[in-house]
Amino acid sequence: MAKTIEEINEKIRQGKAVVVTAEEMIDIVREKGVEKAAREVDVVTTGTFGMMCSSGIYFNIGHTKPRIKLGGGKVYLNNVPAYAGYAAVDIFLGATALPEDDPRNRYYPGKFVYGGAHVIEELVSGKDILLTAITYGTDCYPRKTLSAYINIKDLNEAVLFNVRNAYQNYNVAVNLSNKTIYTYLGMLRPNLGNANYSSAGQLSPLLNDPFYKTIGIGTRIFLGGGIGYIVWHGTQHDPSVIRGENGVPRRGAGTIAVIGDLKQMSPKWLKGASIIGYGVSLSVGIGVPIPVLDEEIAFYTSVKDEEIYAPVVDYSKAYPEREPEVIAEVNYKELRSGEIEILGKKVPTNSLSSYAKAREIANILKEWIKEGKFLLTKPSAPIPGPESGIKFKPFSGRELKEEVGSK
Amino acid sequence: MRTERVVLHFPKHLADKPVIVNLVRKFDLDFNILKATITPDEEGVMVLEITGEEENFQKGIKYLKDLDVKIQPLSQDVIWDEEKCTHCSYCVNYCPTKALQRDKETYLVKFDPQKCTTCGICVDICPYKAMEIRLIV
Ligand code: SF4
Ligand code: SF4
């Protein structure tokens, strides 16, 4: 007995929809079976909260008097360089941007106290942000410099746009070398001193819809505390990786590009993060509703941590050298227990994404839907699955090393 | 070699005397000024990290005491800012004393200042600056 999204939305409007979180769905399917669960449950909500470097915002500041053309000039927000290669007064700021005078990793490991992500968090909090700009003058845009405080409430359109978020599974990072290393998966102690991971596992959006059967372009989602949309598959989308019998990818696989109105969002769900020895990133809260259209989807949404396997990768050598070697596979139940066994050694695990926040997001989204505030959307196009043949390719540019050397 | 962090309270009449320089000249001590302020009643407060041979160290301290400088050891406190904490639990397994722990059911992180030895690991690694070291002067 299949349902349609329109039928589910009708139930939501009438306040009759049965909405559960991905954690709750696990027990429902175990107790009642897939068939009954598919009939009874209308929507499963998922959530994830972790660092997502591929995040950014764009906004329009309106025209100054006299006018200034920032496009082609240089723009800084609280000293952090922003991108000004658009038209006159549109600006893009990436989460990982750093002030030019940040020592970076010169004093290793660098602290990366402040960057684009922190500006984004402050802007969303309603704080004034210092905009400084220097550019060239034209007959229609004579002004050459600008130094002013801007505030989110005065901007024309402030939009969060992330090119690759909510990774479907990810590496578990370890360090086989004999010195401490600092990575985007955190500080890794020597000789397998710890193993770090970053996924909400059984609560994670794309792990509950492994073949992207309901999640697609146009899917309405919880984004940074407001409402956002999936606009495309994310960069590095890699649907064709090896999968388990349950269809769940055993490697980093699908990703989504998302967009939403920054003015609706909250600093609680968009947080600047400083990763020692690595850089700055933005932690983003994302929640995706999955309509339980049939038994197959009921089955997928009941996936549990012990059924999701992640690859363990050595970040001291295999990862930086881009060697394919995977040391072991471990599941998220083991990872979440705080200790795993690798190469015969007991290794403590650390999570970089917040499971508590993922749970909170899934519950917020559940409430929104139950209250009728949030209706589901039918994707206007799917995001590419394994059948698309899309494979994430390694760098294939023709390097100029030899030519430079022969001069 | 001994390294010690101390808080020095200078009475008003010493404010313009080359006291600290003498620590270097007379006792061969190295110092690093961590903080220096003048209180509203013009008493000088300075937080110093002093390094030197044990014997010189003792002599230097005696020199300061004889000048009427009050000396107290510096203590530190690690503060957990619950508002900033995202409960990622990243810090939990790095904490050598289990002062930071994650609840098995709720996955929320808790901090027990009693168990904390102020080693500072969590302060370095917390991405959200939720752990902070404060010097108590
Ligand atoms: S690393 Fe920071 S944010 Fe994460 S649990 Fe520890 S204190 Fe909280
Ligand atoms: S300072 Fe050290 S002992 Fe104290 S909570 Fe942080 S890691 Fe644990």
XYZ file of N, CA and C in Angstrom, chain A residues 51 113 118 186-187 189 194 196 271-274 276 283 336 338 349-357 359, chain B residues 83-95 102 104-108 121 124-129:
156
model
N 30.541 20.007 11.652
C 31.265 20.984 10.861
C 31.094 20.688 9.372
N 41.495 31.366 15.480
C 40.499 31.877 16.422
C 39.272 32.477 15.737
N 32.852 32.455 11.849
C 32.525 33.258 13.036
C 31.785 34.535 12.641
N 40.098 16.440 13.737
C 40.576 16.662 15.089
C 42.008 16.233 15.329
N 42.382 16.300 16.597
C 43.745 15.965 16.996
C 43.866 14.447 17.093
N 46.196 11.356 18.132
C 47.391 10.986 18.894
C 48.158 9.883 18.173
N 43.879 7.431 19.205
C 42.430 7.621 19.223
C 41.891 7.545 17.796
N 38.747 9.248 15.421
C 37.739 10.310 15.401
C 36.777 10.142 14.232
N 27.226 27.622 13.836
C 28.232 28.001 14.819
C 29.630 27.981 14.222
N 30.367 29.046 14.433
C 31.752 29.087 13.992
C 32.582 28.097 14.801
N 33.443 27.355 14.111
C 34.282 26.371 14.798
C 35.743 26.613 14.444
N 36.621 26.483 15.436
C 38.063 26.627 15.219
C 38.702 25.269 15.447
N 41.961 23.290 15.792
C 43.385 23.526 16.048
C 44.249 22.812 14.999
N 29.705 24.969 11.796
C 28.864 23.835 12.158
C 27.424 24.191 11.819
N 30.171 4.851 18.839
C 29.487 5.639 19.855
C 29.692 5.097 21.272
N 32.427 4.651 22.558
C 33.583 5.325 23.136
C 34.880 4.559 22.948
N 37.365 6.500 21.038
C 36.801 7.226 19.894
C 36.284 8.594 20.331
N 36.353 9.540 19.415
C 35.837 10.889 19.673
C 34.917 11.290 18.530
N 33.785 11.871 18.894
C 32.850 12.322 17.858
C 32.993 13.819 17.650
N 33.041 14.248 16.398
C 33.089 15.681 16.129
C 31.711 16.248 15.857
N 30.780 15.390 15.448
C 29.428 15.915 15.261
C 28.646 15.609 16.527
N 27.637 16.422 16.792
C 26.906 16.287 18.047
C 25.664 15.419 17.867
N 25.694 14.262 18.485
C 24.527 13.384 18.396
C 23.342 13.991 19.164
N 23.652 14.648 20.280
C 22.586 15.272 21.074
C 21.857 16.341 20.244
N 22.627 17.116 19.484
C 22.004 18.160 18.660
C 21.260 17.552 17.462
N 19.707 14.822 17.472
C 18.454 14.347 18.056
C 17.491 15.519 18.270
N 26.535 27.358 27.385
C 25.878 27.972 26.234
C 26.625 27.688 24.929
N 27.956 27.720 25.040
C 28.765 27.522 23.833
C 28.931 26.048 23.487
N 28.771 25.183 24.472
C 29.020 23.752 24.255
C 27.938 23.161 23.354
N 28.370 22.408 22.347
C 27.408 21.783 21.432
C 27.180 20.315 21.799
N 27.810 19.881 22.863
C 27.691 18.483 23.305
C 28.142 17.503 22.217
N 29.154 17.915 21.468
C 29.662 16.994 20.456
C 30.373 15.826 21.132
N 30.845 16.059 22.340
C 31.568 15.066 23.154
C 32.978 14.802 22.634
N 33.427 15.651 21.739
C 34.760 15.499 21.181
C 35.836 15.495 22.272
N 35.680 16.371 23.269
C 36.712 16.516 24.298
C 36.769 15.350 25.276
N 35.666 14.604 25.376
C 35.511 13.657 26.483
C 36.670 12.667 26.618
N 37.031 12.024 25.528
C 38.079 11.010 25.639
C 39.496 11.567 25.718
N 39.633 12.878 25.508
C 40.962 13.464 25.666
C 41.212 13.846 27.122
N 40.137 14.054 27.867
C 40.276 14.529 29.242
C 40.885 13.418 30.102
N 30.279 12.067 29.055
C 29.082 12.082 28.230
C 28.064 11.108 28.808
N 25.346 8.422 28.781
C 25.138 7.347 27.810
C 23.757 7.389 27.157
N 22.788 7.941 27.853
C 21.428 7.974 27.313
C 21.149 9.263 26.540
N 21.453 10.386 27.181
C 21.081 11.665 26.572
C 22.167 12.184 25.620
N 23.351 11.626 25.707
C 24.508 12.085 24.931
C 24.901 13.516 25.268
N 24.416 14.017 26.395
C 24.822 15.360 26.803
C 26.121 15.268 27.594
N 44.014 20.587 27.955
C 43.828 19.903 26.662
C 42.507 20.312 26.015
N 42.458 23.713 24.392
C 43.085 23.780 23.074
C 42.204 23.205 21.972
N 41.497 22.141 22.281
C 40.847 21.424 21.184
C 39.368 21.730 20.987
N 38.671 22.268 21.984
C 37.231 22.497 21.788
C 37.026 23.487 20.640
N 36.348 23.073 19.589
C 36.199 23.947 18.415
C 35.342 25.181 18.685
N 34.549 25.138 19.737
C 33.603 26.228 19.982
C 34.035 27.126 21.136
N 35.240 26.933 21.600
C 35.794 27.697 22.729
C 34.863 27.645 23.942
